[in-house]
Amino acid sequence: MTCQEILDEFAEKLLVKFRFSEEMAQAAVEEVRGFSRLVKISGTLKVVSSDPDDDMVIECAVAGNATHIVTGDRHLLLMANYQKIMILKATEFIKFLSSF
């Protein structure tokens, strides 16, 4: 899974899990892409033994100097953090942001 594949998976989840229309899902992906920076990764980071595909998410966050990963993925959520990157559900992230 590459960083682009993460965006593709995001679109798929919007379509399947949240029943977005194709147009709405693509608009959401473009919005995320607009404030994101795609990074290149080596694919060598191995930290999520229960789901190795999730290693790419962590590696993208590390390469992009992210402070947070917002996800519904249970394997990532069980980690809670990696290095100084907090791993949160969307609702938790919104609460975090509202505390400022």
Tab-separated table of N, CA, C and O in Angstrom:
chain	number	residue	atom	x	y	z
A	1	MET	N	0.848	-1.178	0.000
A	1	MET	CA	0.000	0.000	0.000
A	1	MET	C	0.894	1.242	0.000
A	1	MET	O	1.765	1.371	0.836
A	2	THR	N	0.663	2.131	-0.939
A	2	THR	CA	1.402	3.386	-1.005
A	2	THR	C	0.529	4.502	-0.460
A	2	THR	O	-0.646	4.293	-0.160
A	3	CYS	N	1.101	5.692	-0.369
A	3	CYS	CA	0.320	6.825	0.133
A	3	CYS	C	-0.889	7.092	-0.761
A	3	CYS	O	-1.963	7.413	-0.260
A	4	GLN	N	-0.729	6.922	-2.091
A	4	GLN	CA	-1.882	7.076	-2.995
A	4	GLN	C	-2.918	5.992	-2.717
A	4	GLN	O	-4.118	6.245	-2.741
A	5	GLU	N	-2.453	4.800	-2.424
A	5	GLU	CA	-3.388	3.711	-2.119
A	5	GLU	C	-4.155	3.986	-0.828
A	5	GLU	O	-5.301	3.539	-0.681
A	6	ILE	N	-3.558	4.719	0.076
A	6	ILE	CA	-4.269	5.106	1.298
A	6	ILE	C	-5.443	6.011	0.939
A	6	ILE	O	-6.553	5.840	1.447
A	7	LEU	N	-5.219	6.950	0.030
A	7	LEU	CA	-6.313	7.815	-0.425
A	7	LEU	C	-7.377	6.996	-1.163
A	7	LEU	O	-8.576	7.252	-1.006
A	8	ASP	N	-6.949	6.013	-1.933
A	8	ASP	CA	-7.904	5.145	-2.632
A	8	ASP	C	-8.739	4.349	-1.632
A	8	ASP	O	-9.955	4.193	-1.805
A	9	GLU	N	-8.099	3.852	-0.578
A	9	GLU	CA	-8.824	3.101	0.448
A	9	GLU	C	-9.798	4.020	1.189
A	9	GLU	O	-10.913	3.621	1.524
A	10	PHE	N	-9.381	5.255	1.416
A	10	PHE	CA	-10.261	6.254	2.039
A	10	PHE	C	-11.519	6.427	1.190
A	10	PHE	O	-12.643	6.393	1.710
A	11	ALA	N	-11.345	6.574	-0.114
A	11	ALA	CA	-12.490	6.722	-1.015
A	11	ALA	C	-13.390	5.489	-0.957
A	11	ALA	O	-14.621	5.608	-0.903
A	12	GLU	N	-12.775	4.316	-0.942
A	12	GLU	CA	-13.548	3.077	-0.879
A	12	GLU	C	-14.373	2.999	0.402
A	12	GLU	O	-15.543	2.612	0.379
A	13	LYS	N	-13.776	3.385	1.532
A	13	LYS	CA	-14.510	3.356	2.807
A	13	LYS	C	-15.680	4.336	2.774
A	13	LYS	O	-16.760	4.037	3.284
A	14	LEU	N	-15.468	5.506	2.162
A	14	LEU	CA	-16.561	6.476	2.054
A	14	LEU	C	-17.711	5.911	1.228
A	14	LEU	O	-18.881	6.110	1.552
A	15	LEU	N	-17.365	5.201	0.157
A	15	LEU	CA	-18.388	4.612	-0.714
A	15	LEU	C	-19.134	3.473	-0.028
A	15	LEU	O	-20.368	3.448	-0.010
A	16	VAL	N	-18.387	2.539	0.550
A	16	VAL	CA	-18.977	1.311	1.078
A	16	VAL	C	-19.550	1.493	2.483
A	16	VAL	O	-20.712	1.192	2.745
A	17	LYS	N	-18.712	1.999	3.373
A	17	LYS	CA	-19.117	2.074	4.778
A	17	LYS	C	-20.071	3.240	5.052
A	17	LYS	O	-21.012	3.112	5.823
A	18	PHE	N	-19.803	4.377	4.403
A	18	PHE	CA	-20.600	5.573	4.682
A	18	PHE	C	-21.587	5.915	3.573
A	18	PHE	O	-22.274	6.928	3.644
A	19	ARG	N	-21.618	5.061	2.534
A	19	ARG	CA	-22.576	5.190	1.434
A	19	ARG	C	-22.519	6.542	0.723
A	19	ARG	O	-23.550	7.088	0.327
A	20	PHE	N	-21.317	7.098	0.597
A	20	PHE	CA	-21.151	8.317	-0.188
A	20	PHE	C	-21.387	7.973	-1.654
A	20	PHE	O	-21.115	6.850	-2.086
A	21	SER	N	-21.844	8.941	-2.429
A	21	SER	CA	-21.889	8.759	-3.877
A	21	SER	C	-20.456	8.830	-4.393
A	21	SER	O	-19.559	9.332	-3.698
A	22	GLU	N	-20.238	8.342	-5.592
A	22	GLU	CA	-18.898	8.404	-6.194
A	22	GLU	C	-18.395	9.847	-6.241
A	22	GLU	O	-17.237	10.123	-5.925
A	23	GLU	N	-19.269	10.768	-6.604
A	23	GLU	CA	-18.887	12.184	-6.700
A	23	GLU	C	-18.511	12.750	-5.329
A	23	GLU	O	-17.530	13.482	-5.204
A	24	MET	N	-19.292	12.417	-4.308
A	24	MET	CA	-18.995	12.907	-2.963
A	24	MET	C	-17.686	12.327	-2.441
A	24	MET	O	-16.900	13.032	-1.807
A	25	ALA	N	-17.465	11.044	-2.701
A	25	ALA	CA	-16.223	10.402	-2.247
A	25	ALA	C	-15.019	11.038	-2.925
A	25	ALA	O	-14.022	11.344	-2.265
A	26	GLN	N	-15.094	11.260	-4.225
A	26	GLN	CA	-13.968	11.868	-4.942
A	26	GLN	C	-13.741	13.307	-4.486
A	26	GLN	O	-12.600	13.758	-4.376
A	27	ALA	N	-14.822	14.028	-4.196
A	27	ALA	CA	-14.683	15.400	-3.688
A	27	ALA	C	-13.984	15.387	-2.331
A	27	ALA	O	-13.118	16.241	-2.065
A	28	ALA	N	-14.325	14.430	-1.475
A	28	ALA	CA	-13.682	14.321	-0.163
A	28	ALA	C	-12.202	13.987	-0.316
A	28	ALA	O	-11.350	14.563	0.372
A	29	VAL	N	-11.888	13.069	-1.227
A	29	VAL	CA	-10.488	12.713	-1.470
A	29	VAL	C	-9.716	13.929	-1.971
A	29	VAL	O	-8.603	14.199	-1.506
A	30	GLU	N	-10.309	14.679	-2.885
A	30	GLU	CA	-9.631	15.874	-3.408
A	30	GLU	C	-9.444	16.929	-2.323
A	30	GLU	O	-8.424	17.617	-2.290
A	31	GLU	N	-10.400	17.039	-1.427
A	31	GLU	CA	-10.263	17.982	-0.314
A	31	GLU	C	-9.102	17.575	0.587
A	31	GLU	O	-8.277	18.408	0.967
A	32	VAL	N	-9.037	16.293	0.916
A	32	VAL	CA	-7.932	15.798	1.746
A	32	VAL	C	-6.607	15.988	1.009
A	32	VAL	O	-5.621	16.439	1.585
A	33	ARG	N	-6.590	15.665	-0.279
A	33	ARG	CA	-5.374	15.835	-1.068
A	33	ARG	C	-4.923	17.306	-1.082
A	33	ARG	O	-3.737	17.598	-1.056
A	34	GLY	N	-5.894	18.223	-1.063
A	34	GLY	CA	-5.593	19.648	-1.112
A	34	GLY	C	-4.820	20.161	0.090
A	34	GLY	O	-4.046	21.104	-0.016
A	35	PHE	N	-5.036	19.562	1.254
A	35	PHE	CA	-4.294	20.023	2.433
A	35	PHE	C	-3.259	19.000	2.892
A	35	PHE	O	-2.693	19.115	3.967
A	36	SER	N	-3.016	18.000	2.043
A	36	SER	CA	-2.041	16.964	2.376
A	36	SER	C	-0.794	17.095	1.509
A	36	SER	O	-0.808	17.757	0.485
A	37	ARG	N	0.222	16.429	1.952
A	37	ARG	CA	1.455	16.343	1.175
A	37	ARG	C	1.750	14.867	0.988
A	37	ARG	O	1.935	14.136	1.960
A	38	LEU	N	1.747	14.427	-0.276
A	38	LEU	CA	2.082	13.035	-0.545
A	38	LEU	C	3.580	12.856	-0.373
A	38	LEU	O	4.363	13.690	-0.821
A	39	VAL	N	3.953	11.791	0.284
A	39	VAL	CA	5.366	11.521	0.549
A	39	VAL	C	5.750	10.183	-0.049
A	39	VAL	O	4.904	9.311	-0.239
A	40	LYS	N	7.014	10.028	-0.334
A	40	LYS	CA	7.534	8.741	-0.797
A	40	LYS	C	8.040	7.972	0.415
A	40	LYS	O	8.632	8.546	1.319
A	41	ILE	N	7.768	6.687	0.396
A	41	ILE	CA	8.220	5.830	1.493
A	41	ILE	C	8.970	4.638	0.916
A	41	ILE	O	8.800	4.280	-0.245
A	42	SER	N	9.771	4.022	1.758
A	42	SER	CA	10.558	2.878	1.317
A	42	SER	C	9.817	1.558	1.478
A	42	SER	O	10.161	0.564	0.846
A	43	GLY	N	8.819	1.544	2.349
A	43	GLY	CA	8.093	0.304	2.607
A	43	GLY	C	8.836	-0.650	3.529
A	43	GLY	O	8.531	-1.826	3.592
A	44	THR	N	9.803	-0.118	4.264
A	44	THR	CA	10.620	-0.985	5.118
A	44	THR	C	10.220	-0.952	6.595
A	44	THR	O	10.665	-1.804	7.349
A	45	LEU	N	9.397	0.002	6.992
A	45	LEU	CA	8.990	0.097	8.396
A	45	LEU	C	8.076	-1.079	8.741
A	45	LEU	O	7.106	-1.349	8.032
A	46	LYS	N	8.378	-1.768	9.803
A	46	LYS	CA	7.600	-2.933	10.229
A	46	LYS	C	7.248	-2.786	11.706
A	46	LYS	O	8.046	-3.115	12.574
A	47	VAL	N	6.058	-2.256	11.986
A	47	VAL	CA	5.666	-2.034	13.380
A	47	VAL	C	4.273	-2.555	13.720
A	47	VAL	O	3.941	-2.665	14.884
A	48	VAL	N	3.461	-2.886	12.720
A	48	VAL	CA	2.096	-3.358	12.971
A	48	VAL	C	2.032	-4.837	12.576
A	48	VAL	O	1.604	-5.191	11.491
A	49	SER	N	2.464	-5.695	13.478
A	49	SER	CA	2.550	-7.125	13.155
A	49	SER	C	1.179	-7.741	12.880
A	49	SER	O	1.065	-8.683	12.103
A	50	SER	N	0.116	-7.212	13.490
A	50	SER	CA	-1.216	-7.777	13.300
A	50	SER	C	-1.825	-7.435	11.943
A	50	SER	O	-2.779	-8.080	11.515
A	51	ASP	N	-1.298	-6.417	11.254
A	51	ASP	CA	-1.779	-6.046	9.918
A	51	ASP	C	-0.669	-5.294	9.198
A	51	ASP	O	-0.617	-4.065	9.227
A	52	PRO	N	0.231	-6.009	8.541
A	52	PRO	CA	1.396	-5.386	7.900
A	52	PRO	C	1.060	-4.283	6.890
A	52	PRO	O	1.868	-3.383	6.683
A	53	ASP	N	-0.134	-4.311	6.277
A	53	ASP	CA	-0.512	-3.223	5.362
A	53	ASP	C	-0.554	-1.879	6.091
A	53	ASP	O	-0.331	-0.835	5.495
A	54	ASP	N	-0.850	-1.905	7.381
A	54	ASP	CA	-0.920	-0.667	8.160
A	54	ASP	C	0.447	-0.037	8.392
A	54	ASP	O	0.535	1.148	8.737
A	55	ASP	N	1.507	-0.801	8.189
A	55	ASP	CA	2.858	-0.235	8.315
A	55	ASP	C	3.040	0.959	7.386
A	55	ASP	O	3.708	1.930	7.729
A	56	MET	N	2.422	0.898	6.208
A	56	MET	CA	2.557	1.988	5.247
A	56	MET	C	1.914	3.272	5.771
A	56	MET	O	2.416	4.361	5.519
A	57	VAL	N	0.823	3.140	6.501
A	57	VAL	CA	0.168	4.318	7.079
A	57	VAL	C	1.113	4.978	8.086
A	57	VAL	O	1.307	6.199	8.061
A	58	ILE	N	1.697	4.168	8.933
A	58	ILE	CA	2.649	4.687	9.922
A	58	ILE	C	3.845	5.315	9.211
A	58	ILE	O	4.278	6.417	9.569
A	59	GLU	N	4.365	4.635	8.204
A	59	GLU	CA	5.542	5.148	7.504
A	59	GLU	C	5.238	6.460	6.782
A	59	GLU	O	6.067	7.377	6.783
A	60	CYS	N	4.057	6.582	6.199
A	60	CYS	CA	3.666	7.853	5.573
A	60	CYS	C	3.602	8.972	6.615
A	60	CYS	O	4.045	10.095	6.369
A	61	ALA	N	3.052	8.652	7.773
A	61	ALA	CA	2.956	9.653	8.842
A	61	ALA	C	4.341	10.083	9.310
A	61	ALA	O	4.591	11.268	9.523
A	62	VAL	N	5.243	9.121	9.457
A	62	VAL	CA	6.609	9.441	9.884
A	62	VAL	C	7.297	10.294	8.821
A	62	VAL	O	7.881	11.335	9.133
A	63	ALA	N	7.215	9.869	7.562
A	63	ALA	CA	7.879	10.599	6.466
A	63	ALA	C	7.312	11.996	6.307
A	63	ALA	O	8.037	12.929	5.944
A	64	GLY	N	6.029	12.161	6.606
A	64	GLY	CA	5.391	13.461	6.474
A	64	GLY	C	5.433	14.306	7.726
A	64	GLY	O	4.830	15.377	7.782
A	65	ASN	N	6.132	13.833	8.746
A	65	ASN	CA	6.218	14.551	10.021
A	65	ASN	C	4.841	14.848	10.602
A	65	ASN	O	4.595	15.929	11.150
A	66	ALA	N	3.940	13.884	10.486
A	66	ALA	CA	2.582	14.052	11.011
A	66	ALA	C	2.601	14.042	12.536
A	66	ALA	O	3.471	13.431	13.154
A	67	THR	N	1.634	14.711	13.112
A	67	THR	CA	1.469	14.686	14.556
A	67	THR	C	0.352	13.734	14.962
A	67	THR	O	0.305	13.293	16.107
A	68	HIS	N	-0.558	13.443	14.015
A	68	HIS	CA	-1.709	12.603	14.301
A	68	HIS	C	-2.032	11.705	13.108
A	68	HIS	O	-1.809	12.101	11.968
A	69	ILE	N	-2.581	10.550	13.398
A	69	ILE	CA	-3.208	9.692	12.408
A	69	ILE	C	-4.654	9.570	12.855
A	69	ILE	O	-4.929	9.169	13.988
A	70	VAL	N	-5.585	9.943	11.973
A	70	VAL	CA	-7.007	9.843	12.276
A	70	VAL	C	-7.528	8.652	11.492
A	70	VAL	O	-7.443	8.611	10.264
A	71	THR	N	-8.068	7.662	12.207
A	71	THR	CA	-8.421	6.396	11.565
A	71	THR	C	-9.524	5.674	12.323
A	71	THR	O	-9.759	5.949	13.498
A	72	GLY	N	-10.126	4.741	11.646
A	72	GLY	CA	-11.051	3.826	12.285
A	72	GLY	C	-10.468	2.426	12.328
A	72	GLY	O	-11.111	1.495	12.796
A	73	ASP	N	-9.246	2.284	11.849
A	73	ASP	CA	-8.586	0.975	11.781
A	73	ASP	C	-8.221	0.494	13.173
A	73	ASP	O	-7.452	1.137	13.887
A	74	ARG	N	-8.755	-0.659	13.554
A	74	ARG	CA	-8.557	-1.152	14.926
A	74	ARG	C	-7.105	-1.499	15.225
A	74	ARG	O	-6.654	-1.332	16.356
A	75	HIS	N	-6.366	-1.982	14.228
A	75	HIS	CA	-4.962	-2.326	14.478
A	75	HIS	C	-4.147	-1.082	14.816
A	75	HIS	O	-3.317	-1.101	15.725
A	76	LEU	N	-4.407	-0.016	14.081
A	76	LEU	CA	-3.697	1.238	14.363
A	76	LEU	C	-4.166	1.846	15.680
A	76	LEU	O	-3.353	2.319	16.482
A	77	LEU	N	-5.467	1.814	15.930
A	77	LEU	CA	-5.997	2.398	17.170
A	77	LEU	C	-5.456	1.696	18.405
A	77	LEU	O	-5.235	2.347	19.436
A	78	LEU	N	-5.212	0.400	18.317
A	78	LEU	CA	-4.649	-0.325	19.455
A	78	LEU	C	-3.261	0.177	19.816
A	78	LEU	O	-2.848	0.100	20.978
A	79	MET	N	-2.539	0.708	18.830
A	79	MET	CA	-1.201	1.239	19.100
A	79	MET	C	-1.267	2.525	19.921
A	79	MET	O	-0.383	2.801	20.703
A	80	ALA	N	-2.305	3.347	19.694
A	80	ALA	CA	-2.527	4.628	20.373
A	80	ALA	C	-1.527	5.705	19.966
A	80	ALA	O	-1.876	6.873	19.869
A	81	ASN	N	-0.278	5.328	19.750
A	81	ASN	CA	0.719	6.284	19.265
A	81	ASN	C	1.908	5.519	18.708
A	81	ASN	O	2.093	4.347	19.004
A	82	TYR	N	2.662	6.225	17.900
A	82	TYR	CA	3.924	5.681	17.400
A	82	TYR	C	4.900	6.840	17.399
A	82	TYR	O	4.609	7.884	16.816
A	83	GLN	N	6.005	6.649	18.075
A	83	GLN	CA	6.937	7.735	18.322
A	83	GLN	C	6.120	8.872	18.930
A	83	GLN	O	5.503	8.677	19.956
A	84	LYS	N	6.057	10.032	18.310
A	84	LYS	CA	5.262	11.127	18.878
A	84	LYS	C	3.976	11.360	18.087
A	84	LYS	O	3.342	12.406	18.225
A	85	ILE	N	3.567	10.385	17.294
A	85	ILE	CA	2.369	10.499	16.467
A	85	ILE	C	1.194	9.870	17.215
A	85	ILE	O	1.206	8.675	17.502
A	86	MET	N	0.189	10.684	17.529
A	86	MET	CA	-1.005	10.179	18.208
A	86	MET	C	-1.919	9.516	17.184
A	86	MET	O	-2.100	10.034	16.078
A	87	ILE	N	-2.511	8.377	17.535
A	87	ILE	CA	-3.416	7.655	16.648
A	87	ILE	C	-4.802	7.685	17.297
A	87	ILE	O	-4.994	7.146	18.386
A	88	LEU	N	-5.740	8.360	16.602
A	88	LEU	CA	-7.047	8.639	17.181
A	88	LEU	C	-8.187	8.329	16.222
A	88	LEU	O	-8.018	8.403	15.006
A	89	LYS	N	-9.369	8.067	16.791
A	89	LYS	CA	-10.599	8.027	16.002
A	89	LYS	C	-10.958	9.470	15.643
A	89	LYS	O	-10.546	10.412	16.327
A	90	ALA	N	-11.777	9.631	14.609
A	90	ALA	CA	-12.186	10.971	14.171
A	90	ALA	C	-12.850	11.752	15.296
A	90	ALA	O	-12.568	12.936	15.491
A	91	THR	N	-13.713	11.085	16.071
A	91	THR	CA	-14.406	11.779	17.163
A	91	THR	C	-13.416	12.261	18.225
A	91	THR	O	-13.580	13.352	18.778
A	92	GLU	N	-12.402	11.455	18.497
A	92	GLU	CA	-11.382	11.852	19.470
A	92	GLU	C	-10.556	13.021	18.944
A	92	GLU	O	-10.182	13.920	19.706
A	93	PHE	N	-10.283	13.006	17.650
A	93	PHE	CA	-9.507	14.095	17.054
A	93	PHE	C	-10.291	15.402	17.104
A	93	PHE	O	-9.730	16.457	17.415
A	94	ILE	N	-11.577	15.331	16.853
A	94	ILE	CA	-12.416	16.538	16.925
A	94	ILE	C	-12.428	17.079	18.349
A	94	ILE	O	-12.311	18.289	18.565
A	95	LYS	N	-12.536	16.199	19.338
A	95	LYS	CA	-12.476	16.637	20.735
A	95	LYS	C	-11.130	17.283	21.039
A	95	LYS	O	-11.067	18.302	21.705
A	96	PHE	N	-10.066	16.672	20.533
A	96	PHE	CA	-8.723	17.216	20.710
A	96	PHE	C	-8.639	18.621	20.126
A	96	PHE	O	-8.159	19.545	20.777
A	97	LEU	N	-9.130	18.794	18.893
A	97	LEU	CA	-9.071	20.103	18.244
A	97	LEU	C	-9.922	21.144	18.984
A	97	LEU	O	-9.539	22.308	19.059
A	98	SER	N	-11.051	20.716	19.507
A	98	SER	CA	-11.936	21.661	20.198
A	98	SER	C	-11.379	22.109	21.537
A	98	SER	O	-11.883	23.048	22.146
A	99	SER	N	-10.337	21.467	22.015
A	99	SER	CA	-9.744	21.847	23.298
A	99	SER	C	-8.848	23.080	23.171
A	99	SER	O	-8.392	23.591	24.177
A	100	PHE	N	-8.630	23.532	21.969
A	100	PHE	CA	-7.782	24.722	21.748
A	100	PHE	C	-8.574	25.979	21.691
A	100	PHE	O	-9.609	26.128	21.250
